[in-house]
């Protein structure tokens, strides 16, 4: 478990959410945002795969949601804020997503945070 | 004319809101106690200055809007704004009071002035406002607000220059509105943080404190900075700092800093800075 935080915006450190990501993840993001509605949360929890099929998600996408593969979902264009609604619905939270992204357990990540760095624009990183 | 009596910039995060609710029920976690204590001076400023209205530049986090239609800049024009359900259910707080007349007035002024706003007559508001408001204002929240929502969730986001100009246009509109209201202009956005990718949890307190030291009188240095620099050094969501330029743009050069506070409780740098505006 490493605490080095690179000063660049490249994967896997960072996934910039831009237009192409938004297109790639349009259905995934839409599915996650549907869980802003409490009725939909109940329906989803009663039959996860069935609910996602109705949203037109692919088999791969459904499998990633079922496996709580937060990193895969973000790479597939699921917006973090939308995947956070999925996490909330299944009893997880931002720490679980972050820990999956950072390759450690939520407890390990919590112990590591805040991951302090010191740098200013124009300085040596 | 209305008068901009001052303004403040403040961080927001979902946990800030949840920790407030927990803190009030059973005492604050020590890390959040610091933030609670650090916001007392802003609460006092609001209690003393009692602005008649507030214009709040914030961002939604896919809690009201979705990608079927995501506005780059939007204004809320409605008698009230309900709280958004972010997935955990709403917190025990009232809706926010809107100001329809001022909202339409500003819509006219800003659109005619070159800011093509999306107008929302129904707008649910998320932790962008609900997380910090309980710290600085007692309920009932009866000070009318005009919320302006800026896209910060998908790139491209508006440039720093443009957001500063939006603040200037807000001030120009308010100065011309034919009333005698005393108005505070607020910007809210997270400071250094990143909540996805392996850089999750990055915390650059040096960057945040540097930003706070510049936003008053040396803000042009910040505006000239590529937003990618803020993101590279402070995490992707540090781009939300660009929202603070609207508050600064709405203030004159004749300002004094009332108070500044900064702490880093968990995932997001939490800062607040308050200015009085002395220009008449
Ligand atoms: Fe935010």
Short mmCIF file of N, CA and C in Angstrom, two decimals, chain A residues 5-9 12-14 16-19 22 26 29-30 33 36 38 41 79-81 84-85 88 94-95 98 101 109 113-121 125, chain B residues 61-68 85-89 153-155 194-207 210 225 228-229 231-233 236 264 266-267:
data_model
loop_
_atom_site.label_atom_id
_atom_site.label_comp_id
_atom_site.label_asym_id
_atom_site.label_seq_id
_atom_site.Cartn_x
_atom_site.Cartn_y
_atom_site.Cartn_z
N UNK A 5 1.58 9.99 -4.34
CA UNK A 5 0.52 10.57 -5.16
C UNK A 5 1.20 11.32 -6.29
N UNK A 6 1.11 10.81 -7.52
CA UNK A 6 1.83 11.46 -8.61
C UNK A 6 1.21 12.81 -8.99
N UNK A 7 2.06 13.76 -9.38
CA UNK A 7 1.56 15.07 -9.81
C UNK A 7 1.31 15.09 -11.31
N UNK A 8 0.46 14.17 -11.74
CA UNK A 8 0.01 14.26 -13.14
C UNK A 8 -1.44 13.82 -13.19
N UNK A 9 -2.05 13.99 -14.34
CA UNK A 9 -3.48 13.69 -14.46
C UNK A 9 -3.72 12.46 -15.32
N UNK A 12 -3.52 5.33 -13.91
CA UNK A 12 -4.74 5.08 -13.12
C UNK A 12 -4.92 6.07 -11.97
N UNK A 13 -4.03 7.05 -11.87
CA UNK A 13 -4.16 8.03 -10.79
C UNK A 13 -5.42 8.86 -10.94
N UNK A 14 -5.72 9.18 -12.19
CA UNK A 14 -6.81 10.12 -12.47
C UNK A 14 -7.55 9.70 -13.73
N UNK A 16 -10.01 11.71 -16.02
CA UNK A 16 -10.70 12.99 -16.28
C UNK A 16 -12.06 12.68 -16.91
N UNK A 17 -13.09 13.26 -16.35
CA UNK A 17 -14.43 13.02 -16.92
C UNK A 17 -14.72 14.06 -17.98
N UNK A 18 -14.71 13.60 -19.25
CA UNK A 18 -14.92 14.53 -20.36
C UNK A 18 -16.06 14.02 -21.24
N UNK A 19 -16.23 14.67 -22.37
CA UNK A 19 -17.32 14.32 -23.27
C UNK A 19 -17.32 12.85 -23.70
N UNK A 22 -18.43 10.65 -21.06
CA UNK A 22 -19.87 10.86 -20.85
C UNK A 22 -20.69 10.07 -21.87
N UNK A 26 -22.94 6.82 -20.81
CA UNK A 26 -24.25 7.48 -20.74
C UNK A 26 -25.30 6.62 -20.02
N UNK A 29 -24.37 5.95 -16.25
CA UNK A 29 -24.60 7.13 -15.42
C UNK A 29 -26.10 7.34 -15.21
N UNK A 30 -26.85 7.13 -16.27
CA UNK A 30 -28.31 7.31 -16.17
C UNK A 30 -28.90 6.32 -15.16
N UNK A 33 -28.07 7.42 -11.63
CA UNK A 33 -28.84 8.60 -11.20
C UNK A 33 -30.31 8.26 -10.96
N UNK A 36 -31.52 8.09 -7.37
CA UNK A 36 -31.84 9.26 -6.54
C UNK A 36 -33.27 9.15 -6.02
N UNK A 38 -36.11 7.11 -4.15
CA UNK A 38 -36.16 6.01 -3.18
C UNK A 38 -36.94 4.78 -3.67
N UNK A 41 -34.69 2.75 -5.71
CA UNK A 41 -33.69 2.05 -4.90
C UNK A 41 -34.25 0.71 -4.44
N UNK A 79 -20.14 8.04 -14.20
CA UNK A 79 -19.64 9.21 -13.47
C UNK A 79 -19.57 8.90 -11.98
N UNK A 80 -18.49 9.37 -11.34
CA UNK A 80 -18.31 9.10 -9.91
C UNK A 80 -19.55 9.47 -9.11
N UNK A 81 -20.12 10.64 -9.39
CA UNK A 81 -21.28 11.09 -8.60
C UNK A 81 -22.46 10.15 -8.79
N UNK A 84 -21.67 6.83 -7.00
CA UNK A 84 -21.84 7.05 -5.56
C UNK A 84 -23.28 6.77 -5.12
N UNK A 85 -24.22 7.02 -6.01
CA UNK A 85 -25.63 6.69 -5.69
C UNK A 85 -25.82 5.17 -5.67
N UNK A 88 -24.31 4.08 -2.38
CA UNK A 88 -25.20 4.41 -1.26
C UNK A 88 -26.34 3.41 -1.18
N UNK A 94 -18.30 6.47 -0.33
CA UNK A 94 -17.18 7.00 -1.11
C UNK A 94 -15.86 6.31 -0.80
N UNK A 95 -15.69 5.92 0.46
CA UNK A 95 -14.43 5.26 0.85
C UNK A 95 -14.25 3.93 0.11
N UNK A 98 -13.20 4.82 -3.43
CA UNK A 98 -11.83 5.32 -3.44
C UNK A 98 -10.83 4.21 -3.17
N UNK A 101 -10.38 2.08 -6.16
CA UNK A 101 -9.56 2.82 -7.14
C UNK A 101 -8.08 2.83 -6.75
N UNK A 109 -7.30 2.90 3.43
CA UNK A 109 -7.37 4.23 2.82
C UNK A 109 -7.70 5.29 3.87
N UNK A 113 -5.55 8.69 4.79
CA UNK A 113 -6.05 10.02 4.46
C UNK A 113 -6.03 10.94 5.67
N UNK A 114 -5.87 12.25 5.49
CA UNK A 114 -5.55 12.91 4.22
C UNK A 114 -4.15 12.58 3.72
N UNK A 115 -4.04 12.32 2.41
CA UNK A 115 -2.74 11.98 1.81
C UNK A 115 -2.02 13.28 1.46
N UNK A 116 -1.30 13.78 2.45
CA UNK A 116 -0.76 15.13 2.34
C UNK A 116 0.37 15.24 1.33
N UNK A 117 0.24 16.23 0.49
CA UNK A 117 1.29 16.59 -0.46
C UNK A 117 1.51 18.09 -0.29
N UNK A 118 2.67 18.56 -0.75
CA UNK A 118 2.97 19.99 -0.67
C UNK A 118 3.54 20.43 -2.00
N UNK A 119 2.84 21.28 -2.70
CA UNK A 119 3.36 21.80 -3.97
C UNK A 119 2.57 23.03 -4.36
N UNK A 120 3.24 23.96 -4.99
CA UNK A 120 2.58 25.16 -5.49
C UNK A 120 2.86 25.30 -6.98
N UNK A 121 1.99 25.99 -7.70
CA UNK A 121 2.25 26.22 -9.12
C UNK A 121 3.61 26.90 -9.29
N UNK A 125 7.83 20.08 -8.15
CA UNK A 125 6.82 19.15 -7.62
C UNK A 125 7.43 18.22 -6.58
N UNK B 61 -23.97 18.23 -8.15
CA UNK B 61 -23.15 17.03 -8.34
C UNK B 61 -24.00 15.90 -8.88
N UNK B 62 -24.66 16.16 -10.00
CA UNK B 62 -25.57 15.19 -10.61
C UNK B 62 -26.67 14.78 -9.63
N UNK B 63 -27.06 15.72 -8.79
CA UNK B 63 -28.15 15.44 -7.86
C UNK B 63 -29.47 16.04 -8.32
N UNK B 64 -29.40 17.09 -9.13
CA UNK B 64 -30.61 17.61 -9.76
C UNK B 64 -30.57 17.34 -11.26
N UNK B 65 -29.54 17.83 -11.89
CA UNK B 65 -29.41 17.67 -13.34
C UNK B 65 -28.92 16.26 -13.68
N UNK B 66 -29.10 15.86 -14.92
CA UNK B 66 -28.44 14.66 -15.40
C UNK B 66 -27.90 14.95 -16.80
N UNK B 67 -27.28 13.96 -17.41
CA UNK B 67 -26.60 14.21 -18.68
C UNK B 67 -27.53 14.23 -19.88
N UNK B 68 -28.84 14.02 -19.68
CA UNK B 68 -29.75 14.28 -20.79
C UNK B 68 -29.61 15.75 -21.19
N UNK B 85 -32.28 14.63 -2.94
CA UNK B 85 -31.98 13.33 -2.33
C UNK B 85 -30.74 12.78 -3.03
N UNK B 86 -29.62 12.69 -2.31
CA UNK B 86 -28.37 12.29 -2.94
C UNK B 86 -28.16 10.78 -2.92
N UNK B 87 -29.16 10.05 -2.46
CA UNK B 87 -29.05 8.60 -2.43
C UNK B 87 -29.21 8.04 -1.02
N UNK B 88 -28.97 8.89 -0.02
CA UNK B 88 -29.10 8.46 1.37
C UNK B 88 -30.40 8.99 2.00
N UNK B 89 -31.21 9.68 1.19
CA UNK B 89 -32.41 10.32 1.73
C UNK B 89 -32.08 11.72 2.20
N UNK B 153 -18.87 19.05 -13.17
CA UNK B 153 -18.80 17.58 -13.12
C UNK B 153 -18.32 16.95 -14.42
N UNK B 154 -18.25 17.74 -15.48
CA UNK B 154 -17.77 17.18 -16.75
C UNK B 154 -17.03 18.27 -17.50
N UNK B 155 -15.85 17.91 -17.97
CA UNK B 155 -15.08 18.89 -18.74
C UNK B 155 -15.59 18.94 -20.17
N UNK B 194 -9.61 14.94 -4.42
CA UNK B 194 -9.87 14.09 -5.59
C UNK B 194 -10.58 12.84 -5.10
N UNK B 195 -11.73 12.54 -5.69
CA UNK B 195 -12.55 11.46 -5.16
C UNK B 195 -12.71 10.30 -6.13
N UNK B 196 -11.84 10.21 -7.13
CA UNK B 196 -11.80 9.00 -7.94
C UNK B 196 -10.37 8.82 -8.44
N UNK B 197 -10.08 7.59 -8.90
CA UNK B 197 -8.73 7.29 -9.37
C UNK B 197 -7.81 6.98 -8.19
N UNK B 198 -6.61 6.49 -8.53
CA UNK B 198 -5.68 6.07 -7.47
C UNK B 198 -5.14 7.26 -6.67
N UNK B 199 -5.34 8.48 -7.17
CA UNK B 199 -4.93 9.66 -6.40
C UNK B 199 -6.00 10.08 -5.38
N UNK B 200 -7.02 9.25 -5.22
CA UNK B 200 -8.08 9.54 -4.24
C UNK B 200 -7.47 9.98 -2.92
N UNK B 201 -7.99 11.08 -2.38
CA UNK B 201 -7.57 11.48 -1.03
C UNK B 201 -6.44 12.48 -0.97
N UNK B 202 -5.95 12.92 -2.15
CA UNK B 202 -4.86 13.90 -2.16
C UNK B 202 -5.26 15.14 -1.35
N UNK B 203 -4.30 15.67 -0.59
CA UNK B 203 -4.60 16.80 0.31
C UNK B 203 -3.45 17.79 0.24
N UNK B 204 -3.66 18.89 -0.47
CA UNK B 204 -2.59 19.88 -0.60
C UNK B 204 -2.96 21.15 0.17
N UNK B 205 -2.64 21.10 1.46
CA UNK B 205 -2.99 22.25 2.32
C UNK B 205 -2.22 23.50 1.92
N UNK B 206 -0.98 23.30 1.45
CA UNK B 206 -0.16 24.44 1.03
C UNK B 206 -0.85 25.19 -0.11
N UNK B 207 -1.36 24.42 -1.07
CA UNK B 207 -2.04 25.02 -2.21
C UNK B 207 -3.29 25.79 -1.76
N UNK B 210 -2.42 28.94 0.10
CA UNK B 210 -1.90 29.90 -0.89
C UNK B 210 -3.06 30.55 -1.65
N UNK B 225 -3.86 31.22 -13.78
CA UNK B 225 -3.35 29.86 -13.62
C UNK B 225 -4.21 28.88 -14.43
N UNK B 228 -5.88 23.20 -15.02
CA UNK B 228 -5.22 21.89 -14.92
C UNK B 228 -4.14 21.90 -13.83
N UNK B 229 -3.55 23.07 -13.57
CA UNK B 229 -2.55 23.15 -12.51
C UNK B 229 -3.20 22.92 -11.15
N UNK B 231 -5.81 21.20 -10.66
CA UNK B 231 -6.20 19.79 -10.63
C UNK B 231 -4.99 18.88 -10.41
N UNK B 232 -3.89 19.22 -11.06
CA UNK B 232 -2.68 18.40 -10.96
C UNK B 232 -2.13 18.44 -9.54
N UNK B 233 -2.12 19.61 -8.95
CA UNK B 233 -1.50 19.77 -7.63
C UNK B 233 -2.49 19.55 -6.48
N UNK B 236 -8.40 16.51 -8.92
CA UNK B 236 -9.30 16.93 -10.00
C UNK B 236 -10.41 17.86 -9.51
N UNK B 264 -8.27 20.58 7.31
CA UNK B 264 -8.45 19.46 6.38
C UNK B 264 -8.95 18.24 7.15
N UNK B 266 -10.88 15.41 6.35
CA UNK B 266 -10.81 14.02 5.88
C UNK B 266 -10.43 13.91 4.41
N UNK B 267 -11.33 14.30 3.54
CA UNK B 267 -11.12 14.09 2.10
C UNK B 267 -10.95 15.41 1.36
#
